[in-house]
Tab-separated table of C-alpha atoms and ligand atoms in Angstrom:
chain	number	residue	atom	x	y	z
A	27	UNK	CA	0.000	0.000	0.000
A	28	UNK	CA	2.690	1.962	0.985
A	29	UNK	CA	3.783	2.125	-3.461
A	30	UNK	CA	-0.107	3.062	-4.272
A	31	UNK	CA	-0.400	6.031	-5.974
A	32	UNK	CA	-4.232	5.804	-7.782
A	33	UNK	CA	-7.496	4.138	-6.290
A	34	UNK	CA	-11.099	4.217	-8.135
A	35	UNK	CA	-14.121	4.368	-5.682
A	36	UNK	CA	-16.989	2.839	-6.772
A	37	UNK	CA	-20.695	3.825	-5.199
A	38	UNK	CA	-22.593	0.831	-4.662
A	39	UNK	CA	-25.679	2.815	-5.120
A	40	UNK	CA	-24.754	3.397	-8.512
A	41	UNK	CA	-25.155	1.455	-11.601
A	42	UNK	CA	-21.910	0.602	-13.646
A	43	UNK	CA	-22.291	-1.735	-16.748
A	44	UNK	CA	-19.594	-5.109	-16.516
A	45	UNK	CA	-18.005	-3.625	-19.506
A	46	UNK	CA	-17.391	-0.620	-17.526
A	47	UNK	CA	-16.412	-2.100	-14.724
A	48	UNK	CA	-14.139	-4.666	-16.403
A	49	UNK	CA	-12.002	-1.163	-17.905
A	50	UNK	CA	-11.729	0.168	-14.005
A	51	UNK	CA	-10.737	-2.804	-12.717
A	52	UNK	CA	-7.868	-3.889	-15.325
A	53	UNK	CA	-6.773	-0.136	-15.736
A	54	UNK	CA	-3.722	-0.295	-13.903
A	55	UNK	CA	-4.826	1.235	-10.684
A	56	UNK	CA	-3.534	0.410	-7.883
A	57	UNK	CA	-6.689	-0.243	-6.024
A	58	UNK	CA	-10.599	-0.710	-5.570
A	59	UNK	CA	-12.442	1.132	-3.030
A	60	UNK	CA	-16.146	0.358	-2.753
A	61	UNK	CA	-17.642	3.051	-0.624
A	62	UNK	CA	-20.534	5.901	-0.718
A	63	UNK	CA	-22.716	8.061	1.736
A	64	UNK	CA	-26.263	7.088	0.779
A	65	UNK	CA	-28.059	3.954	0.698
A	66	UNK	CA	-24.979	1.717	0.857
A	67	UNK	CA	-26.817	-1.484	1.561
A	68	UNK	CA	-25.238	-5.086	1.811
A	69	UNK	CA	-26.664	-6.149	-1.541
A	70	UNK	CA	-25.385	-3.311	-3.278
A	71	UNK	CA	-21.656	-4.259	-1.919
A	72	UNK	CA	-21.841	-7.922	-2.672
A	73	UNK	CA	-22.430	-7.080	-6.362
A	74	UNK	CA	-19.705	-5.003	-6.663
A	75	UNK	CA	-17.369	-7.320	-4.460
A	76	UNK	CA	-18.302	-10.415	-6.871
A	77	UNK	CA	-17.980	-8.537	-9.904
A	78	UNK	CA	-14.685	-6.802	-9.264
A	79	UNK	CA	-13.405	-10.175	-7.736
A	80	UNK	CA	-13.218	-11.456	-10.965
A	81	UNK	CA	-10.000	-9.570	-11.524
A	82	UNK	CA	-6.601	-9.066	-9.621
A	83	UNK	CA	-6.844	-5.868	-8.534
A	84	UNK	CA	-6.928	-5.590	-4.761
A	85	UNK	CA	-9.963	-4.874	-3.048
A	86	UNK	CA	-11.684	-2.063	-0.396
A	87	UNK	CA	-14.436	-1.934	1.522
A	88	UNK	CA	-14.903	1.505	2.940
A	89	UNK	CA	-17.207	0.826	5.602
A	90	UNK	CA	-20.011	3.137	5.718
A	91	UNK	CA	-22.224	1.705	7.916
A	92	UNK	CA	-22.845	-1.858	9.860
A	93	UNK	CA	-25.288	-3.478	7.750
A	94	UNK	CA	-23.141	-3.434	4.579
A	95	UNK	CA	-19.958	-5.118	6.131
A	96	UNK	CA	-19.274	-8.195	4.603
A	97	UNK	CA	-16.016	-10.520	4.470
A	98	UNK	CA	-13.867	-11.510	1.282
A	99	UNK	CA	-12.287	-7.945	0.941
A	100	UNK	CA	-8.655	-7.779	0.514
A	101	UNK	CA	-8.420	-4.974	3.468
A	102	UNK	CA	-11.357	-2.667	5.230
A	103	UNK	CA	-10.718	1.509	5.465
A	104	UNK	CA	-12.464	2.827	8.602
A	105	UNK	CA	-13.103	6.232	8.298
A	106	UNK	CA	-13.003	8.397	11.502
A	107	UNK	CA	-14.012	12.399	10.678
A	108	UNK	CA	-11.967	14.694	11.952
A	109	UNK	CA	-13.745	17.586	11.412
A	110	UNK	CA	-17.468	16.314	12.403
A	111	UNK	CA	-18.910	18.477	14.967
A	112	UNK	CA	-20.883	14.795	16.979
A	113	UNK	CA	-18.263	12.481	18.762
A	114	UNK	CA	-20.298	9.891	16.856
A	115	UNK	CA	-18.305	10.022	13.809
A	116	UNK	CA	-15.391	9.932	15.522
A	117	UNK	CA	-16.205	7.395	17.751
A	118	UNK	CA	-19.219	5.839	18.141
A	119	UNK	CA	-20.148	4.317	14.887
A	120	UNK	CA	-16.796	2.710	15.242
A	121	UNK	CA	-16.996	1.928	18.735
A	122	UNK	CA	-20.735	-0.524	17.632
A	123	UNK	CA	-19.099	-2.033	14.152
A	124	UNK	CA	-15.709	-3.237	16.478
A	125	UNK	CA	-18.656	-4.642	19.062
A	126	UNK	CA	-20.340	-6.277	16.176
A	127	UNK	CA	-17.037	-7.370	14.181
A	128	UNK	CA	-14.442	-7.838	17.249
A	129	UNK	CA	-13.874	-11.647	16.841
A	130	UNK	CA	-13.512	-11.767	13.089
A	131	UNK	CA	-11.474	-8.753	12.734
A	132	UNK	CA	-7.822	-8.776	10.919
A	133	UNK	CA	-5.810	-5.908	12.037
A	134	UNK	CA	-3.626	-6.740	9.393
A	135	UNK	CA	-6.446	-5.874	6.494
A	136	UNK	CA	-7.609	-2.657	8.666
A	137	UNK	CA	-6.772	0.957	8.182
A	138	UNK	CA	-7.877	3.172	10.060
A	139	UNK	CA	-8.312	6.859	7.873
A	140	UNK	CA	-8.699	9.991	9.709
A	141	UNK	CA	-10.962	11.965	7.551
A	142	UNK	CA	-11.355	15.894	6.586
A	143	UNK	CA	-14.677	16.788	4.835
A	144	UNK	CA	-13.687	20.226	2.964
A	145	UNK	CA	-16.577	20.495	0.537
A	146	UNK	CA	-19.484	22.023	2.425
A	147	UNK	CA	-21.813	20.771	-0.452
A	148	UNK	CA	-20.726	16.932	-0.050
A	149	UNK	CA	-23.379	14.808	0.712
A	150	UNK	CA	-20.706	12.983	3.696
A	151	UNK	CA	-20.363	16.922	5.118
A	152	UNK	CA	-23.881	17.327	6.079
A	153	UNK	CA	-24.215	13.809	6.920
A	154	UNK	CA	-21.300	13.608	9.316
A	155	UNK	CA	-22.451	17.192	10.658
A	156	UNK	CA	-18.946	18.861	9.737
A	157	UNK	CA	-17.690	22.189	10.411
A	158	UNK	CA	-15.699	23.932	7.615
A	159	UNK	CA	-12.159	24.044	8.709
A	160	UNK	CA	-9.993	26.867	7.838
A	161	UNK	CA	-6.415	26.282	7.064
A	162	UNK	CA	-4.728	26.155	10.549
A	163	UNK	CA	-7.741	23.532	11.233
A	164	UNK	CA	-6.766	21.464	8.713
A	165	UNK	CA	-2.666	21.573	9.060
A	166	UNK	CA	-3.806	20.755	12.773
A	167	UNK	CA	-6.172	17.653	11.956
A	168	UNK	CA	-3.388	16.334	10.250
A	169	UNK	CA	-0.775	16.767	12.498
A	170	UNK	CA	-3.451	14.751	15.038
A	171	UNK	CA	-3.907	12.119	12.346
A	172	UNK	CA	0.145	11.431	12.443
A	173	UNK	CA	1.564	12.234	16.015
A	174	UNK	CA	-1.737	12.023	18.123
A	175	UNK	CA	-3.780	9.158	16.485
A	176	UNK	CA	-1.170	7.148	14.571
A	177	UNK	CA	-3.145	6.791	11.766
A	178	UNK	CA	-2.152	5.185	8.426
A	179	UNK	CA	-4.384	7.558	6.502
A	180	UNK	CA	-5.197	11.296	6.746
A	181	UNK	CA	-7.851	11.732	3.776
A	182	UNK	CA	-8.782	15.356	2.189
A	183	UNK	CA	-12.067	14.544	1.049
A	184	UNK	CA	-13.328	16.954	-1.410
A	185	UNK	CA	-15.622	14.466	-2.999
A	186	UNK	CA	-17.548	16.097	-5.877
A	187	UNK	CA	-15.314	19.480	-6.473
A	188	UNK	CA	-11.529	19.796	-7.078
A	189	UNK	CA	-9.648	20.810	-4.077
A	190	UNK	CA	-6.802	23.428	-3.191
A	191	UNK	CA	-3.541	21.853	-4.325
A	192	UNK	CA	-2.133	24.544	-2.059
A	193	UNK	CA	-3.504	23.066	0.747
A	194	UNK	CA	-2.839	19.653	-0.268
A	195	UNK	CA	0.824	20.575	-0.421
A	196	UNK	CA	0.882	22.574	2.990
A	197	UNK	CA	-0.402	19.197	4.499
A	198	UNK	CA	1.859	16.344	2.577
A	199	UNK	CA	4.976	19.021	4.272
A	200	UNK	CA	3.264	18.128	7.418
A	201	UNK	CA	3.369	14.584	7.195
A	202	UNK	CA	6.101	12.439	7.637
A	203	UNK	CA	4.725	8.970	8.531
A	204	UNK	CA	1.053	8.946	7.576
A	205	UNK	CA	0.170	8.681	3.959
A	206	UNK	CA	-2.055	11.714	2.426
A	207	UNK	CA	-5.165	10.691	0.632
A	208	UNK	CA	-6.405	13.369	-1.327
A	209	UNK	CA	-10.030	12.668	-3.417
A	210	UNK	CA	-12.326	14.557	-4.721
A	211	UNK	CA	-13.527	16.411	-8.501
A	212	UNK	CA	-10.528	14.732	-10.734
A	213	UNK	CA	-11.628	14.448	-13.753
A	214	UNK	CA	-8.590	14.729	-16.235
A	215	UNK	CA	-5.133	13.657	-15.879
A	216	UNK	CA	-3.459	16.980	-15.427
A	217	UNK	CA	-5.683	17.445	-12.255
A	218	UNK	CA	-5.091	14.263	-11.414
A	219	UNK	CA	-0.675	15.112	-12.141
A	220	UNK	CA	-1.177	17.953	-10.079
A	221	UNK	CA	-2.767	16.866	-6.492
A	222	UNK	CA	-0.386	13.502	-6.625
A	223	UNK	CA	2.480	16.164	-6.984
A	224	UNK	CA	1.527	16.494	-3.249
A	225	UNK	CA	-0.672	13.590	-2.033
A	226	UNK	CA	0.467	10.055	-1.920
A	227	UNK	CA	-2.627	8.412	-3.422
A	228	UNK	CA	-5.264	10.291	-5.316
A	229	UNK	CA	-8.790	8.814	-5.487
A	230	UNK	CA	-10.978	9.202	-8.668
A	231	UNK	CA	-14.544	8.422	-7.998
A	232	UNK	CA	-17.577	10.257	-9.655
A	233	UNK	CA	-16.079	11.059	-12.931
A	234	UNK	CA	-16.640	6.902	-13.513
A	235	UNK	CA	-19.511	7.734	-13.921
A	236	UNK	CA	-19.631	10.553	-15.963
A	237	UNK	CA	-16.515	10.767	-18.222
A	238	UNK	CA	-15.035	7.086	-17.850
A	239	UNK	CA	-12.733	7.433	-21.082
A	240	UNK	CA	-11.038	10.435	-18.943
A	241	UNK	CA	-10.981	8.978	-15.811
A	242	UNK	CA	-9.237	5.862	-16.896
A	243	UNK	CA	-6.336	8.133	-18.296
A	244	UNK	CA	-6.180	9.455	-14.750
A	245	UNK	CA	-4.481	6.013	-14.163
A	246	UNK	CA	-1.292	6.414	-16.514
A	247	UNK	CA	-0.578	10.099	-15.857
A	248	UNK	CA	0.038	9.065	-12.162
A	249	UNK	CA	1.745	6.203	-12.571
A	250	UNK	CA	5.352	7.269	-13.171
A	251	UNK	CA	5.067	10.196	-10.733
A	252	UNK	CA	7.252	9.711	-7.185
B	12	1GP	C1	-15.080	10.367	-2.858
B	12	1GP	O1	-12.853	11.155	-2.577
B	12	1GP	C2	-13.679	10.413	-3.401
B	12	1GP	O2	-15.077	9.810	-1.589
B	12	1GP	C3	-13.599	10.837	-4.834
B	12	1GP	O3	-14.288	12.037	-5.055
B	12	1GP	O4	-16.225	11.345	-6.454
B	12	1GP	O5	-15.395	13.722	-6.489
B	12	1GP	O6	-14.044	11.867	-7.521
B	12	1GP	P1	-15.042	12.264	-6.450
């Protein structure tokens, strides 16, 4: 994980055709995440997890809620939100799934990801009741993420608009350990060039399903960057 530098994330609630999802999968990315805010619902993930199992590429699940956890995913991303204004986000949905999930869970296959919501108009933001963090607030959540939490993942989730790669920079030079996540509005390569100048992994997601011929290209203009 520590050598990914591209991930697709694919919304169960949404419809993608096999031939579709046969380009994502053998595109060269480094990785599948399955994940999304609204009606995630176990059904949804088992047709993605059977469909995409039919090829190599390692597999995701972002776990969104209880009721969609399933096994036979290569590794499970638990996402903790930084910037959520209820301590539920940050600890109590995580605090039921362990109670639920405690004897069958594989540390080895689980990251923890300490998220920052920084579109206001992302369905997760309102759903995770977030506060809009200004700069300082986000340098800070990260330096949390690394020295506080020890968490593999600090995630600048812009999902649905392109992000400040000024920002994105200002955090990767705060980060030594944890690996930067940045996802959210890449739809061509040369946005996709420009926030992996910065982050370690960039996640493409929506622009599947709207401009897939682009988004696959995202793939190859990462792929020789350091
Ligand atoms: C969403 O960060 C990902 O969780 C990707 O965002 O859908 O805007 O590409 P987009």
């Amino acid at each position: 994980m520590n050598e990914w530098k591209h991930i697709f994330k694919l919304d169960p609630a949404k419809e993608i055709s096999d031939e579709a999802l046969d380009a994502v999968c053998e595109s060269g990315t480094d990785a599948v995440i399955v994940g999304g805010t609204d009606d995630v619902t176990l059904d949804g993930v088992l047709d993605l997890l059977s469909r995409i199992r039919r090829h190599t590429v390692p597999c995701i699940l972002e776990i969104s809620n209880v009721e969609s956890v399933t096994p036979g995913f290569d590794y499970y991303f638990i996402p903790m939100v930084m910037n959520s204004q209820d301590k539920k986000w940050m600890m109590d949905v995580q605090h039921e799934a362990i109670k639920t999930f405690k004897p069958m869970m594989n540390w080895e296959e689980i990251m923890m990801e300490g998220y920052c919501i920084l579109n206001e108009d992302a369905k997760a933001f309102t759903h995770t009741n977030c506060l809009m963090p200004d700069e300082d607030d986000v340098l800070t959540y990260a330096y949390m993420a690394e020295r506080m939490f020890r968490l593999p993942i600090f995630y600048m989730e812009y999902s649905g608009t392109y992000g400040d790669p000024g920002l994105v920079e200002r955090v990767s030079n705060e980060l030594d350990e944890t690996l930067l996540v940045y996802g959210g509005g890449i739809i061509t390569p040369e946005q996709a060039q420009e926030m992996k100048t910065y982050a370690d992994i960039v996640v493409v997601g929506n622009s599947l399903y709207t401009n897939l011929k682009q988004a696959l290209k995202t793939v190859k203009a990462v792929q020789g960057m350091s």
